Amino acid sequence: MRLPPLNVLLTATVLLGTSSACIVEAPGGASDQERRAATVTQVPPLSIRSGANLGGKVEVVGATVQPGRIPAGDQARVTVFFKVLQPIEEDYLVFVHVEDTDGRMERLNVDHKPAGGLYPTTQWKVGETVKDEFVVALPQGASPRAVNVWLGLWEPRNDSRLPITNPEAVRNDGRGRLLLAQVPVGK
């Protein structure tokens, strides 16, 4: 079996209507060039500003959701920017929970390594901003009014999340989940 080249950037895809979870990982690791590609020197204009502080180690600067409304059967790309505040000793995964705002559909979990698996959190440098992307895809026939996109950093070996240390300043559920976006569904 032939593996894809190391420079393949993987993204996580969330499908509403399924209840599976996956961990997305790039085969082998990454070069310095690929790791540099996972960081940005200037954050582009954001449709969502956050400022959530995760464990004093990472700030969720904000995100973009394109398009801002998901037609049924279509998808939206979510790009999140993390600013590194302190060294990180653990390899955290980005967890993403997508939920129907009306509670009619089962919650979906898509846990993935940041930056397509190319740049583990233990290698993040203080002061840099890391870009992470994933796709929220809605199957034909999905009829939620909107979906909530919850996000955080999770360490799977001890099943712990980095806590939100400024919960009064950001939308959250009190259990380490940041409400990153509420995305309308429809035309």
Coordinates of N, CA and C in Angstrom, one line a residue:
M1 N 0.8 -1.2 0.0 CA 0.0 0.0 0.0 C 0.9 1.2 0.0
R2 N 0.6 2.2 -0.8 CA 1.4 3.4 -0.9 C 0.7 4.5 -0.1
L3 N 1.4 5.2 0.7 CA 0.9 6.3 1.6 C 1.0 7.6 0.8
P4 N 0.1 8.5 1.1 CA 0.2 9.8 0.4 C 1.4 10.6 0.9
P5 N 1.9 11.5 0.1 CA 3.1 12.3 0.5 C 2.8 13.0 1.8
L6 N 3.9 13.3 2.5 CA 3.8 14.0 3.8 C 3.3 15.4 3.7
N7 N 3.3 16.0 2.5 CA 2.8 17.4 2.4 C 1.3 17.5 2.2
V8 N 0.6 16.4 2.3 CA -0.8 16.4 2.2 C -1.4 17.0 3.5
L9 N -2.2 18.0 3.4 CA -2.8 18.7 4.5 C -4.2 18.0 4.7
L10 N -4.4 17.4 5.9 CA -5.7 16.8 6.1 C -6.6 17.7 6.8
T11 N -7.9 17.6 6.6 CA -8.9 18.3 7.3 C -9.9 17.4 7.9
A12 N -10.6 17.8 9.0 CA -11.6 17.0 9.6 C -12.9 17.4 9.0
T13 N -13.8 16.4 8.7 CA -15.1 16.7 8.1 C -16.1 16.2 9.1
V14 N -17.1 17.1 9.4 CA -18.2 16.8 10.3 C -19.4 16.6 9.4
L15 N -20.1 15.4 9.6 CA -21.3 15.1 8.8 C -22.4 15.0 9.8
L16 N -23.4 16.0 9.7 CA -24.6 15.9 10.5 C -25.4 14.7 10.1
G17 N -25.9 14.0 11.1 CA -26.7 12.8 10.8 C -26.0 11.5 11.0
T18 N -24.7 11.6 11.3 CA -23.9 10.4 11.7 C -23.4 10.6 13.1
S19 N -23.0 9.6 13.7 CA -22.6 9.7 15.1 C -21.2 9.0 15.3
S20 N -20.3 9.3 14.4 CA -19.0 8.7 14.5 C -18.0 9.7 14.9
A21 N -16.9 9.3 15.5 CA -15.8 10.2 15.9 C -14.6 9.7 15.2
C22 N -13.7 10.6 14.9 CA -12.4 10.1 14.3 C -11.3 11.0 14.8
I23 N -10.1 10.5 14.8 CA -8.9 11.3 15.0 C -8.2 11.3 13.7
V24 N -7.9 12.5 13.2 CA -7.3 12.7 11.9 C -5.8 12.9 12.2
E25 N -5.0 12.2 11.4 CA -3.5 12.3 11.7 C -2.8 12.2 10.3
A26 N -1.8 13.0 10.2 CA -1.0 13.0 8.9 C 0.0 11.9 9.1
P27 N 0.3 11.1 8.1 CA 1.3 10.0 8.2 C 2.7 10.6 8.4
G28 N 3.4 10.1 9.4 CA 4.8 10.4 9.5 C 5.3 11.6 10.1
G29 N 4.7 12.8 10.0 CA 5.2 14.0 10.6 C 5.3 15.1 9.6
A30 N 6.1 16.1 9.9 CA 6.1 17.2 9.0 C 7.5 17.9 9.0
S31 N 7.8 18.5 7.9 CA 9.0 19.2 7.8 C 8.9 20.6 8.4
D32 N 10.0 21.3 8.6 CA 9.9 22.7 9.2 C 9.1 23.6 8.3
Q33 N 9.2 23.4 7.0 CA 8.4 24.2 6.0 C 6.9 24.0 6.2
E34 N 6.5 22.7 6.4 CA 5.1 22.4 6.6 C 4.6 23.0 8.0
R35 N 5.4 22.9 9.0 CA 5.1 23.5 10.3 C 4.9 25.0 10.2
R36 N 5.8 25.6 9.4 CA 5.7 27.1 9.2 C 4.4 27.4 8.5
A37 N 4.0 26.6 7.6 CA 2.8 26.8 6.9 C 1.5 26.7 7.8
A38 N 1.7 26.1 8.9 CA 0.6 26.0 9.9 C 0.4 27.2 10.8
T39 N 1.4 28.1 10.7 CA 1.3 29.3 11.5 C 1.1 30.5 10.6
V40 N 0.6 31.6 11.2 CA 0.4 32.9 10.4 C 1.1 34.0 11.2
T41 N 1.6 35.0 10.5 CA 2.3 36.1 11.1 C 1.2 37.2 11.3
Q42 N 0.2 37.2 10.5 CA -0.9 38.2 10.7 C -2.2 37.5 10.5
V43 N -3.1 37.6 11.5 CA -4.4 37.0 11.4 C -5.3 37.8 10.5
P44 N -5.9 37.1 9.5 CA -6.8 37.9 8.6 C -8.1 38.4 9.3
P45 N -8.8 39.2 8.6 CA -10.1 39.6 9.2 C -11.0 38.4 9.5
L46 N -11.5 38.5 10.7 CA -12.3 37.4 11.3 C -13.8 37.7 11.3
S47 N -14.6 36.7 11.0 CA -16.1 36.9 11.2 C -16.5 36.6 12.6
I48 N -15.6 35.9 13.4 CA -15.9 35.6 14.8 C -14.7 36.0 15.6
R49 N -14.9 36.9 16.6 CA -13.8 37.2 17.5 C -14.1 36.4 18.8
S50 N -13.1 35.9 19.5 CA -13.3 35.1 20.7 C -12.6 35.6 21.9
G51 N -11.3 35.4 21.9 CA -10.6 35.8 23.1 C -10.6 34.8 24.3
A52 N -11.1 33.6 24.0 CA -11.2 32.6 25.0 C -9.7 32.2 25.4
N53 N -9.5 32.1 26.7 CA -8.2 31.7 27.2 C -8.3 30.3 27.7
L54 N -7.5 29.4 27.1 CA -7.6 28.0 27.4 C -6.4 27.6 28.3
G55 N -6.7 27.5 29.6 CA -5.7 27.0 30.6 C -4.5 28.0 30.7
G56 N -4.6 29.2 30.3 CA -3.5 30.2 30.4 C -2.4 29.9 29.4
K57 N -2.7 28.9 28.5 CA -1.7 28.5 27.5 C -2.0 28.9 26.1
V58 N -3.2 29.0 25.8 CA -3.6 29.3 24.4 C -4.8 30.2 24.4
E59 N -4.8 31.2 23.5 CA -6.0 32.1 23.3 C -6.6 31.7 22.0
V60 N -7.9 31.5 22.0 CA -8.7 31.3 20.7 C -8.9 32.7 20.2
V61 N -8.2 33.1 19.3 CA -8.3 34.5 18.8 C -9.6 34.7 18.1
G62 N -10.0 33.8 17.3 CA -11.3 33.9 16.6 C -11.3 32.9 15.4
A63 N -12.3 33.1 14.5 CA -12.5 32.1 13.5 C -13.2 32.8 12.3
T64 N -13.2 32.1 11.2 CA -14.1 32.4 10.1 C -14.9 31.2 9.7
V65 N -16.1 31.4 9.2 CA -16.9 30.3 8.7 C -17.4 30.7 7.4
Q66 N -17.0 29.9 6.4 CA -17.3 30.3 5.0 C -18.1 29.1 4.3
P67 N -19.2 29.3 3.8 CA -20.0 30.5 3.9 C -20.6 30.6 5.3
G68 N -21.2 31.8 5.6 CA -21.7 32.1 6.9 C -23.1 31.4 7.1
R69 N -23.7 30.8 6.1 CA -24.9 30.1 6.2 C -24.7 28.8 5.4
I70 N -25.1 27.7 6.0 CA -24.9 26.4 5.3 C -26.1 25.9 4.7
P71 N -26.2 25.8 3.4 CA -27.4 25.2 2.7 C -27.4 23.7 3.0
A72 N -28.6 23.2 3.2 CA -28.8 21.8 3.5 C -28.1 21.0 2.4
G73 N -27.3 20.0 2.7 CA -26.6 19.2 1.7 C -25.3 19.8 1.3
D74 N -24.9 20.9 1.9 CA -23.7 21.6 1.5 C -22.7 21.6 2.7
Q75 N -21.7 22.4 2.7 CA -20.7 22.5 3.8 C -20.2 23.9 4.0
A76 N -19.5 24.0 5.1 CA -18.9 25.3 5.5 C -17.5 24.9 6.0
R77 N -16.5 25.8 5.6 CA -15.1 25.6 6.1 C -15.0 26.5 7.3
V78 N -14.5 26.0 8.4 CA -14.2 26.7 9.6 C -12.7 26.8 9.8
T79 N -12.2 28.0 9.9 CA -10.8 28.3 10.2 C -10.6 28.9 11.5
V80 N -9.9 28.3 12.4 CA -9.7 28.8 13.8 C -8.2 29.2 14.0
F81 N -8.0 30.3 14.7 CA -6.7 30.8 15.0 C -6.4 30.7 16.5
F82 N -5.3 30.0 16.9 CA -4.9 29.9 18.3 C -3.6 30.6 18.5
K83 N -3.6 31.6 19.5 CA -2.4 32.3 19.8 C -1.7 31.6 21.0
V84 N -0.5 31.2 20.9 CA 0.2 30.5 22.0 C 0.7 31.5 23.0
L85 N 0.3 31.3 24.3 CA 0.6 32.2 25.4 C 1.7 31.6 26.3
Q86 N 1.8 30.3 26.4 CA 2.7 29.6 27.3 C 3.2 28.3 26.6
P87 N 4.3 27.8 27.0 CA 4.7 26.4 26.4 C 3.6 25.4 26.8
I88 N 3.5 24.4 25.9 CA 2.5 23.4 26.1 C 3.2 22.0 26.2
E89 N 3.0 21.4 27.3 CA 3.7 20.1 27.6 C 3.0 18.9 27.1
E90 N 1.7 19.0 26.7 CA 0.9 17.8 26.3 C 0.6 18.0 24.8
D91 N 0.4 16.9 24.1 CA -0.2 16.9 22.8 C -1.7 16.9 22.8
Y92 N -2.3 18.1 22.7 CA -3.7 18.2 22.8 C -4.3 18.0 21.4
L93 N -5.5 17.5 21.3 CA -6.3 17.5 20.1 C -7.3 18.6 20.2
V94 N -7.7 19.1 19.0 CA -8.8 20.0 18.9 C -10.1 19.2 18.9
F95 N -11.0 19.5 19.9 CA -12.3 18.8 19.8 C -13.3 19.7 19.3
V96 N -14.2 19.2 18.4 CA -15.2 20.0 17.8 C -16.5 19.2 18.0
H97 N -17.5 19.8 18.6 CA -18.8 19.2 18.8 C -19.8 20.1 18.0
V98 N -20.5 19.4 17.1 CA -21.5 20.1 16.3 C -22.9 19.6 16.8
E99 N -23.7 20.6 17.2 CA -25.0 20.3 17.8 C -26.1 21.1 17.1
D100 N -27.2 20.5 16.9 CA -28.5 21.1 16.4 C -28.9 22.1 17.5
T101 N -29.1 23.4 17.2 CA -29.5 24.3 18.2 C -30.8 24.0 18.9
D102 N -31.7 23.2 18.2 CA -33.0 22.8 18.8 C -32.9 21.5 19.5
G103 N -31.8 20.8 19.5 CA -31.6 19.6 20.2 C -32.2 18.4 19.5
R104 N -32.5 18.4 18.2 CA -33.2 17.3 17.6 C -32.3 16.3 17.0
M105 N -31.0 16.6 16.8 CA -30.1 15.7 16.2 C -29.0 15.4 17.3
E106 N -28.5 14.2 17.1 CA -27.4 13.7 18.0 C -26.2 14.5 17.8
R107 N -25.5 14.8 18.9 CA -24.2 15.6 18.9 C -23.2 14.8 18.1
L108 N -22.4 15.5 17.3 CA -21.3 14.9 16.5 C -20.0 15.3 17.1
N109 N -19.1 14.4 17.2 CA -17.7 14.7 17.7 C -16.7 14.4 16.6
V110 N -15.9 15.4 16.4 CA -14.8 15.2 15.5 C -13.5 15.8 16.2
D111 N -12.7 14.9 16.7 CA -11.5 15.2 17.4 C -10.4 15.1 16.4
H112 N -9.5 16.1 16.3 CA -8.4 16.0 15.3 C -7.2 16.7 15.8
K113 N -6.1 16.3 15.3 CA -4.8 16.9 15.6 C -4.8 18.3 14.9
P114 N -4.3 19.3 15.6 CA -4.2 20.7 15.0 C -3.5 20.7 13.7
A115 N -3.9 21.6 12.9 CA -3.2 21.9 11.6 C -3.0 20.7 10.8
G116 N -4.1 19.9 10.7 CA -4.0 18.7 9.9 C -3.0 17.6 10.4
G117 N -2.7 17.7 11.6 CA -1.7 16.7 12.2 C -0.3 17.1 11.9
L118 N 0.0 18.2 11.3 CA 1.3 18.6 10.9 C 2.1 19.3 12.0
Y119 N 1.4 19.8 13.1 CA 2.1 20.6 14.0 C 1.5 20.4 15.4
P120 N 2.0 19.4 16.2 CA 1.5 19.0 17.5 C 1.7 20.2 18.5
T121 N 0.8 20.3 19.4 CA 0.8 21.4 20.4 C 2.1 21.4 21.2
T122 N 2.8 20.3 21.4 CA 4.1 20.4 22.2 C 5.2 21.1 21.4
Q123 N 4.9 21.3 20.1 CA 5.9 22.1 19.3 C 5.6 23.5 19.1
W124 N 4.4 23.9 19.6 CA 4.0 25.3 19.4 C 4.9 26.2 20.2
K125 N 5.2 27.4 19.6 CA 6.1 28.3 20.2 C 5.3 29.5 20.8
V126 N 5.7 30.0 21.9 CA 5.1 31.2 22.6 C 5.1 32.3 21.6
G127 N 4.0 33.0 21.4 CA 3.8 34.2 20.6 C 3.4 33.9 19.2
E128 N 3.5 32.6 18.7 CA 3.0 32.3 17.3 C 1.5 32.1 17.3
T129 N 0.9 32.2 16.1 CA -0.5 31.9 15.9 C -0.6 30.8 15.0
V130 N -1.4 29.7 15.4 CA -1.5 28.5 14.7 C -2.9 28.5 14.0
K131 N -3.0 28.1 12.8 CA -4.2 28.0 12.0 C -4.7 26.6 12.0
D132 N -6.0 26.4 12.3 CA -6.6 25.0 12.2 C -7.8 25.1 11.3
E133 N -8.0 24.2 10.5 CA -9.2 24.2 9.6 C -10.0 22.8 9.7
F134 N -11.3 22.9 9.6 CA -12.1 21.7 9.5 C -13.4 22.1 8.7
V135 N -14.1 21.1 8.3 CA -15.3 21.3 7.4 C -16.5 20.8 8.2
V136 N -17.6 21.5 8.2 CA -18.9 21.1 8.7 C -19.7 20.8 7.5
A137 N -20.1 19.6 7.2 CA -20.9 19.2 6.1 C -22.3 18.7 6.5
L138 N -23.3 19.2 5.8 CA -24.7 18.8 6.1 C -25.2 17.9 5.0
P139 N -25.7 16.8 5.4 CA -26.3 15.9 4.4 C -27.6 16.4 3.8
Q140 N -28.0 15.9 2.7 CA -29.3 16.3 2.1 C -30.4 15.8 3.1
G141 N -31.4 16.6 3.3 CA -32.4 16.3 4.2 C -32.2 16.8 5.7
A142 N -31.0 17.2 6.0 CA -30.8 17.8 7.3 C -31.6 19.1 7.5
S143 N -32.3 19.2 8.6 CA -33.2 20.4 8.7 C -33.1 21.2 10.0
P144 N -31.9 21.2 10.6 CA -31.8 22.1 11.7 C -31.9 23.5 11.3
R145 N -32.4 24.3 12.2 CA -32.5 25.8 12.0 C -31.1 26.4 12.0
A146 N -30.2 25.9 12.9 CA -28.8 26.3 13.0 C -28.1 25.2 13.7
V147 N -26.8 25.3 13.6 CA -25.9 24.4 14.4 C -25.0 25.2 15.3
N148 N -24.7 24.7 16.5 CA -23.7 25.3 17.4 C -22.4 24.5 17.1
V149 N -21.3 25.3 17.0 CA -20.0 24.7 16.9 C -19.2 24.9 18.2
W150 N -19.0 23.9 19.0 CA -18.3 24.0 20.2 C -16.9 23.5 20.0
L151 N -15.9 24.1 20.7 CA -14.5 23.8 20.5 C -13.7 23.9 21.7
G152 N -12.6 23.2 21.8 CA -11.6 23.3 22.9 C -10.4 22.5 22.6
L153 N -9.5 22.4 23.5 CA -8.4 21.5 23.4 C -8.5 20.4 24.4
W154 N -8.2 19.2 24.0 CA -8.5 18.0 24.8 C -7.3 17.1 24.8
E155 N -6.9 16.5 25.9 CA -5.8 15.6 26.0 C -6.4 14.2 26.2
P156 N -6.4 13.3 25.2 CA -7.1 12.0 25.3 C -6.6 11.0 26.3
R157 N -5.3 11.0 26.6 CA -4.7 10.0 27.5 C -5.3 10.1 28.9
N158 N -5.5 11.3 29.4 CA -6.2 11.4 30.7 C -7.6 12.0 30.6
D159 N -8.1 12.1 29.4 CA -9.5 12.6 29.1 C -9.7 14.0 29.8
S160 N -8.8 14.9 29.6 CA -9.0 16.2 30.2 C -8.9 17.3 29.2
R161 N -9.7 18.4 29.4 CA -9.7 19.5 28.6 C -9.0 20.7 29.2
L162 N -8.4 21.5 28.4 CA -7.8 22.8 28.9 C -9.0 23.6 29.4
P163 N -9.0 24.1 30.6 CA -10.2 24.8 31.1 C -10.2 26.2 30.5
I164 N -11.4 26.8 30.3 CA -11.6 28.2 29.9 C -11.4 29.0 31.1
T165 N -10.3 29.8 31.2 CA -9.9 30.6 32.4 C -10.6 31.9 32.4
N166 N -11.3 32.3 31.4 CA -12.1 33.6 31.4 C -13.5 33.3 31.0
P167 N -14.2 32.4 31.7 CA -15.6 32.0 31.3 C -16.6 33.1 31.2
E168 N -16.4 34.2 32.1 CA -17.3 35.3 32.1 C -17.2 36.1 30.8
A169 N -16.1 36.0 30.1 CA -15.9 36.8 28.9 C -16.3 36.2 27.6
V170 N -16.6 34.9 27.6 CA -16.9 34.1 26.3 C -18.1 33.2 26.5
R171 N -18.7 32.9 25.4 CA -19.8 31.9 25.5 C -19.3 30.5 25.7
N172 N -19.8 29.9 26.7 CA -19.3 28.5 27.1 C -20.3 27.8 27.8
D173 N -20.1 26.5 28.0 CA -21.1 25.7 28.7 C -20.7 25.3 30.2
G174 N -19.6 25.9 30.6 CA -19.1 25.6 32.0 C -18.4 24.3 32.1
R175 N -18.2 23.6 31.0 CA -17.5 22.2 31.0 C -16.3 22.2 30.1
G176 N -15.7 23.4 29.8 CA -14.6 23.5 29.0 C -14.8 23.5 27.5
R177 N -16.1 23.8 27.1 CA -16.5 23.9 25.7 C -16.8 25.4 25.4
L178 N -16.1 25.9 24.4 CA -16.3 27.2 23.9 C -17.3 27.2 22.8
L179 N -18.3 28.0 22.9 CA -19.3 28.1 21.8 C -18.6 29.0 20.7
L180 N -18.0 28.4 19.8 CA -17.2 29.2 18.8 C -18.2 29.9 17.8
A181 N -19.2 29.2 17.4 CA -20.1 29.8 16.4 C -21.5 29.1 16.4
Q182 N -22.5 29.9 16.1 CA -23.8 29.4 15.8 C -24.0 29.7 14.3
V183 N -24.1 28.6 13.5 CA -24.2 28.8 12.1 C -25.6 28.5 11.6
P184 N -26.2 29.5 10.9 CA -27.6 29.2 10.4 C -27.5 28.2 9.3
V185 N -28.6 27.4 9.1 CA -28.8 26.4 8.1 C -29.9 26.8 7.2
G186 N -29.8 26.7 5.9 CA -30.8 27.0 4.9 C -30.3 27.9 3.8
K187 N -31.2 28.3 3.0 CA -30.9 29.1 1.8 C -30.4 30.4 2.1

